[in-house]
Short mmCIF file of C-alpha atoms in Angstrom, two decimals:
data_model
loop_
_atom_site.label_atom_id
_atom_site.label_comp_id
_atom_site.label_asym_id
_atom_site.label_seq_id
_atom_site.Cartn_x
_atom_site.Cartn_y
_atom_site.Cartn_z
CA UNK G 1 0.00 0.00 0.00
CA UNK G 2 1.07 3.63 -0.32
CA UNK G 3 1.27 3.98 -4.08
CA UNK G 4 -1.80 5.55 -5.69
CA UNK G 5 -3.37 3.23 -8.29
CA UNK G 6 -6.29 5.49 -9.30
CA UNK G 7 -6.71 9.22 -8.72
CA UNK G 8 -9.76 11.26 -9.77
CA UNK G 9 -9.95 15.04 -9.42
CA UNK G 10 -13.16 16.98 -9.98
CA UNK G 11 -14.58 14.46 -12.45
CA UNK G 12 -17.73 15.38 -14.33
CA UNK G 13 -19.41 13.98 -17.40
CA UNK G 14 -22.62 14.86 -19.20
CA UNK G 15 -24.80 13.24 -21.82
CA UNK G 16 -27.46 14.34 -24.28
CA UNK G 17 -31.01 13.10 -23.99
CA UNK G 18 -31.26 13.63 -27.76
CA UNK G 19 -28.34 11.99 -29.57
CA UNK G 20 -28.70 14.21 -32.61
CA UNK G 21 -26.78 17.43 -33.08
CA UNK G 22 -23.13 18.47 -33.19
CA UNK G 23 -20.84 20.37 -30.90
CA UNK G 24 -19.36 23.63 -32.06
CA UNK G 25 -16.13 25.38 -31.05
CA UNK G 26 -17.77 27.02 -28.04
CA UNK G 27 -19.00 23.62 -26.88
CA UNK G 28 -15.47 22.23 -26.98
CA UNK G 29 -13.49 25.07 -25.43
CA UNK G 30 -15.94 27.21 -23.47
CA UNK G 31 -16.54 27.07 -19.74
CA UNK G 32 -18.56 24.04 -18.57
CA UNK G 33 -21.54 26.22 -17.60
CA UNK G 34 -21.61 27.81 -21.05
CA UNK G 35 -21.29 24.49 -22.82
CA UNK G 36 -24.35 22.89 -21.22
CA UNK G 37 -27.34 22.74 -23.55
CA UNK G 38 -30.99 22.30 -22.61
CA UNK G 39 -31.02 18.68 -23.78
CA UNK G 40 -27.89 17.78 -21.79
CA UNK G 41 -27.62 16.52 -18.23
CA UNK G 42 -24.72 15.81 -15.88
CA UNK G 43 -24.35 12.17 -14.91
CA UNK G 44 -22.22 13.43 -12.01
CA UNK G 45 -19.90 16.31 -11.15
CA UNK G 46 -17.09 17.17 -8.73
CA UNK G 47 -16.16 13.55 -8.05
CA UNK G 48 -12.72 13.21 -6.43
CA UNK G 49 -11.09 10.21 -4.79
CA UNK G 50 -7.91 8.15 -4.68
CA UNK G 51 -7.46 4.39 -4.56
CA UNK G 52 -4.26 2.96 -3.13
CA UNK G 53 -2.48 0.06 -4.76
CA UNK G 54 -3.95 -3.22 -3.46
CA UNK G 55 -7.25 -1.67 -2.34
CA UNK G 56 -10.61 -3.13 -3.33
CA UNK G 57 -13.31 -0.47 -3.76
CA UNK G 58 -17.00 -0.75 -4.65
CA UNK G 59 -19.05 1.92 -6.39
CA UNK G 60 -22.53 2.00 -4.83
CA UNK G 61 -25.67 3.78 -5.99
CA UNK G 62 -29.06 3.47 -7.58
CA UNK G 63 -29.47 2.78 -11.28
CA UNK G 64 -28.81 5.89 -13.34
CA UNK G 65 -26.35 7.49 -10.91
CA UNK G 66 -23.31 6.88 -13.12
CA UNK G 67 -21.66 3.82 -11.56
CA UNK G 68 -20.78 2.12 -14.84
CA UNK G 69 -19.94 5.50 -16.38
CA UNK G 70 -17.37 6.07 -13.64
CA UNK G 71 -15.89 2.65 -14.35
CA UNK G 72 -15.58 3.53 -18.04
CA UNK G 73 -13.87 6.83 -17.18
CA UNK G 74 -11.29 4.95 -15.12
CA UNK G 75 -10.85 2.47 -17.99
CA UNK G 76 -10.32 5.30 -20.49
CA UNK G 77 -13.31 4.21 -22.57
CA UNK G 78 -14.96 7.59 -21.94
CA UNK G 79 -13.40 11.03 -21.49
CA UNK G 80 -14.63 13.45 -18.81
CA UNK G 81 -16.13 16.84 -19.57
CA UNK G 82 -14.52 18.19 -16.40
CA UNK G 83 -11.62 17.12 -14.24
CA UNK G 84 -9.25 14.25 -14.83
CA UNK G 85 -8.57 10.66 -13.83
CA UNK G 86 -5.19 8.94 -13.85
CA UNK G 87 -4.40 5.24 -13.48
CA UNK G 88 -1.01 3.81 -12.55
CA UNK G 89 -0.13 0.99 -14.95
CA UNK G 90 -2.60 -0.87 -17.15
CA UNK G 91 -6.09 -2.09 -16.43
CA UNK G 92 -7.90 -5.37 -17.05
CA UNK G 93 -11.43 -4.15 -17.91
CA UNK G 94 -14.32 -6.52 -17.26
CA UNK G 95 -16.79 -4.00 -18.69
CA UNK G 96 -18.86 -4.27 -21.88
CA UNK G 97 -17.09 -7.56 -21.93
CA UNK G 98 -17.34 -8.66 -25.58
CA UNK G 99 -16.03 -5.36 -26.91
CA UNK G 100 -12.97 -5.87 -29.13
CA UNK G 101 -13.94 -9.35 -30.30
CA UNK G 102 -14.30 -9.72 -34.07
CA UNK G 103 -17.38 -11.64 -35.17
CA UNK G 104 -15.85 -13.02 -38.39
CA UNK G 105 -12.76 -14.50 -36.71
CA UNK G 106 -12.59 -17.80 -34.90
CA UNK G 107 -12.53 -18.26 -31.14
CA UNK G 108 -8.80 -19.03 -31.24
CA UNK G 109 -7.99 -16.01 -33.42
CA UNK G 110 -9.97 -13.73 -31.09
CA UNK G 111 -8.13 -15.01 -28.02
CA UNK G 112 -4.76 -14.20 -29.60
CA UNK G 113 -5.86 -10.79 -30.89
CA UNK G 114 -7.59 -9.54 -27.73
CA UNK G 115 -4.91 -10.78 -25.35
CA UNK G 116 -2.22 -9.44 -27.68
CA UNK G 117 -3.84 -6.00 -27.84
CA UNK G 118 -3.59 -5.89 -24.05
CA UNK G 119 0.14 -6.56 -24.27
CA UNK G 120 0.35 -10.30 -23.57
CA UNK G 121 3.25 -11.87 -25.53
CA UNK G 122 2.28 -14.47 -28.11
CA UNK G 123 4.20 -17.26 -26.38
CA UNK G 124 2.37 -16.48 -23.14
CA UNK G 125 -0.98 -16.60 -24.93
CA UNK G 126 -0.03 -20.02 -26.35
CA UNK G 127 0.86 -21.22 -22.86
CA UNK G 128 -2.45 -20.04 -21.39
CA UNK G 129 -4.71 -20.85 -24.33
CA UNK G 130 -5.92 -24.25 -23.16
CA UNK G 131 -6.67 -22.87 -19.71
CA UNK G 132 -8.71 -20.02 -21.23
CA UNK G 133 -10.78 -22.44 -23.32
CA UNK G 134 -11.24 -24.76 -20.34
CA UNK G 135 -12.37 -21.93 -18.07
CA UNK G 136 -14.84 -20.69 -20.71
CA UNK G 137 -16.13 -24.26 -21.18
CA UNK G 138 -15.63 -24.02 -24.95
CA UNK G 139 -13.72 -27.21 -25.70
CA UNK G 140 -14.42 -28.16 -29.33
CA UNK G 141 -15.29 -24.58 -30.35
CA UNK G 142 -11.74 -23.29 -30.84
CA UNK G 143 -12.15 -22.99 -34.62
CA UNK G 144 -15.78 -21.85 -34.63
CA UNK G 145 -16.49 -18.29 -35.81
CA UNK G 146 -17.14 -15.99 -32.86
CA UNK G 147 -20.43 -14.89 -34.45
CA UNK G 148 -21.78 -18.46 -34.20
CA UNK G 149 -21.47 -18.57 -30.40
CA UNK G 150 -24.42 -17.89 -28.16
CA UNK G 151 -24.34 -14.67 -26.13
CA UNK G 152 -23.51 -16.66 -23.00
CA UNK G 153 -20.62 -18.43 -24.71
CA UNK G 154 -19.24 -15.12 -25.98
CA UNK G 155 -19.37 -13.58 -22.52
CA UNK G 156 -17.71 -16.64 -20.94
CA UNK G 157 -14.88 -16.49 -23.45
CA UNK G 158 -14.37 -12.76 -22.94
CA UNK G 159 -14.30 -13.13 -19.16
CA UNK G 160 -11.80 -15.98 -19.47
CA UNK G 161 -9.49 -13.88 -21.67
CA UNK G 162 -9.64 -10.60 -19.76
CA UNK G 163 -9.27 -12.25 -16.36
CA UNK G 164 -5.98 -13.76 -17.57
CA UNK G 165 -4.44 -10.33 -18.14
CA UNK G 166 -1.63 -9.42 -15.75
CA UNK G 167 -2.56 -5.76 -15.42
CA UNK G 168 -2.17 -4.25 -11.91
CA UNK G 169 -5.76 -2.91 -11.74
CA UNK G 170 -8.93 -4.91 -12.30
CA UNK G 171 -12.11 -3.07 -13.30
CA UNK G 172 -15.20 -5.19 -12.75
CA UNK G 173 -18.88 -4.70 -13.43
CA UNK G 174 -20.53 -7.39 -11.30
CA UNK G 175 -23.21 -8.12 -13.91
CA UNK G 176 -20.46 -9.44 -16.18
CA UNK G 177 -19.87 -12.48 -14.00
CA UNK G 178 -21.84 -14.49 -16.48
CA UNK G 179 -23.70 -17.73 -16.99
CA UNK G 180 -25.57 -19.92 -14.54
CA UNK G 181 -25.00 -19.81 -10.81
CA UNK G 182 -22.18 -22.36 -10.90
CA UNK G 183 -20.29 -20.45 -13.60
CA UNK G 184 -20.84 -17.10 -11.81
CA UNK G 185 -19.27 -18.61 -8.71
CA UNK G 186 -16.31 -19.73 -10.83
CA UNK G 187 -15.96 -16.14 -12.08
CA UNK G 188 -16.06 -14.80 -8.53
CA UNK G 189 -13.45 -17.36 -7.43
CA UNK G 190 -11.19 -16.17 -10.27
CA UNK G 191 -11.62 -12.57 -9.06
CA UNK G 192 -10.66 -13.64 -5.52
CA UNK G 193 -7.52 -15.33 -6.89
CA UNK G 194 -6.57 -12.12 -8.69
CA UNK G 195 -7.10 -10.05 -5.56
CA UNK G 196 -4.97 -12.46 -3.53
CA UNK G 197 -2.06 -11.41 -5.76
CA UNK G 198 -2.27 -7.91 -4.28
CA UNK G 199 -3.82 -6.19 -7.28
CA UNK G 200 -6.20 -3.24 -7.14
CA UNK G 201 -9.91 -3.67 -7.85
CA UNK G 202 -12.53 -1.09 -8.78
CA UNK G 203 -15.87 -2.86 -8.56
CA UNK G 204 -19.35 -1.75 -9.64
CA UNK G 205 -21.64 -3.75 -7.37
CA UNK G 206 -25.31 -4.57 -7.54
CA UNK G 207 -25.47 -7.06 -4.69
CA UNK G 208 -24.57 -6.13 -1.12
CA UNK G 209 -23.24 -9.59 -0.31
CA UNK G 210 -20.78 -9.52 -3.21
CA UNK G 211 -19.62 -6.00 -2.37
CA UNK G 212 -18.84 -7.12 1.19
CA UNK G 213 -17.19 -10.27 -0.16
CA UNK G 214 -14.79 -8.51 -2.51
CA UNK G 215 -14.26 -4.98 -1.19
CA UNK G 216 -13.58 -3.07 2.00
CA UNK G 217 -14.39 0.47 0.91
CA UNK G 218 -17.31 2.10 -0.89
CA UNK G 219 -17.87 5.18 -3.03
CA UNK G 220 -21.54 6.16 -2.86
CA UNK G 221 -22.91 8.09 -5.85
CA UNK G 222 -26.22 9.82 -5.22
CA UNK G 223 -27.95 12.86 -6.71
CA UNK G 224 -25.18 13.09 -9.34
CA UNK G 225 -22.35 13.55 -6.86
CA UNK G 226 -20.06 11.56 -4.58
CA UNK G 227 -22.09 11.49 -1.39
CA UNK G 228 -19.90 9.24 0.74
CA UNK G 229 -16.45 7.62 0.74
CA UNK G 230 -16.17 5.23 3.68
CA UNK G 231 -15.82 1.56 4.72
CA UNK G 232 -18.17 -0.60 2.67
CA UNK G 233 -20.36 -1.58 5.65
CA UNK G 234 -20.97 2.10 6.48
CA UNK G 235 -21.73 2.97 2.87
CA UNK G 236 -24.21 0.12 2.48
CA UNK G 237 -25.89 1.08 5.75
CA UNK G 238 -26.31 4.66 4.52
CA UNK G 239 -27.64 3.45 1.18
CA UNK G 240 -30.19 1.24 2.95
CA UNK G 241 -31.22 4.20 5.11
CA UNK G 242 -31.65 6.47 2.08
CA UNK G 243 -33.49 3.85 0.02
CA UNK G 244 -35.10 1.29 2.31
CA UNK G 245 -36.63 -1.74 0.63
CA UNK G 246 -40.42 -1.49 0.18
CA UNK G 247 -42.51 -3.02 2.95
CA UNK G 248 -44.24 -6.28 2.02
CA UNK G 249 -47.84 -5.79 0.92
CA UNK G 250 -50.36 -7.10 3.46
CA UNK G 251 -52.34 -10.08 2.28
CA UNK G 252 -56.06 -10.16 2.88
CA UNK G 253 -57.84 -13.18 4.31
CA UNK G 254 -59.34 -14.10 0.95
CA UNK G 255 -55.97 -13.79 -0.81
CA UNK G 256 -54.29 -15.86 1.90
CA UNK G 257 -56.88 -18.62 1.63
CA UNK G 258 -56.50 -18.70 -2.12
CA UNK G 259 -52.75 -19.12 -1.89
CA UNK G 260 -52.40 -21.30 1.17
CA UNK G 261 -51.79 -24.42 -0.90
CA UNK G 262 -49.29 -22.79 -3.25
CA UNK G 263 -45.52 -23.17 -2.73
CA UNK G 264 -43.80 -20.33 -0.86
CA UNK G 265 -41.34 -18.43 -3.12
CA UNK G 266 -37.71 -18.56 -2.02
CA UNK G 267 -35.73 -15.29 -2.32
CA UNK G 268 -32.96 -15.37 -4.89
CA UNK G 269 -29.57 -14.79 -3.29
CA UNK G 270 -28.39 -13.11 -6.49
CA UNK G 271 -31.07 -10.41 -6.59
CA UNK G 272 -29.75 -6.91 -7.22
CA UNK G 273 -29.83 -4.28 -4.51
#
């Protein structure tokens, strides 16, 4: 610990509700206040934080508060309209996970191209190739065109490739731990192995149990700003206070009698927050 892995200073980014239209010179170089148009909105503004090397941090917030957008800013996929973000070393981005894969190429060709673009030497890709295919459960599909895979198979392959990268910082969107419950647990076990190596993780969480499992600190985005930066238990407690789950609806006598012989639903452990 001690070295800064990620540093954000005054980050802000905005989007247009209407995708049409072009920016002019004033839009590009004027002050932020002058550049804002009526059809634009700020996803968030004035977000500043630092993540030390080896830390595991969750980004917490309701849908639409910019959690995945912040992850993409750290990855360099998006550029901020205000402020700046710097990352020490490379990143292994488990976001929009099948991006960069070419539909016309085979599974094997895609593994070599994607891993190579992230700086993995060809001999190292050859050494790890069988393990990647085994993890993705794609034995026998090595020479199949990527476009012929199901969406689940594509996501499994992409996770297997990106999680093999030796970058010092791992960027994870929890929803990209893919497949059935058994395969998701395999993905989470792989993430734990990576963290055991002392790498940094920036994690967009949707499930409180997984955030507590993987991270110790939380950044809470609310009302388009960074509301709280604290230990993950404290952040989740504040989030639950701000947005308590709805109370169960009372069941009338007639409704209860009608359903008394029906099986009781079991809550899904993987439900989102």
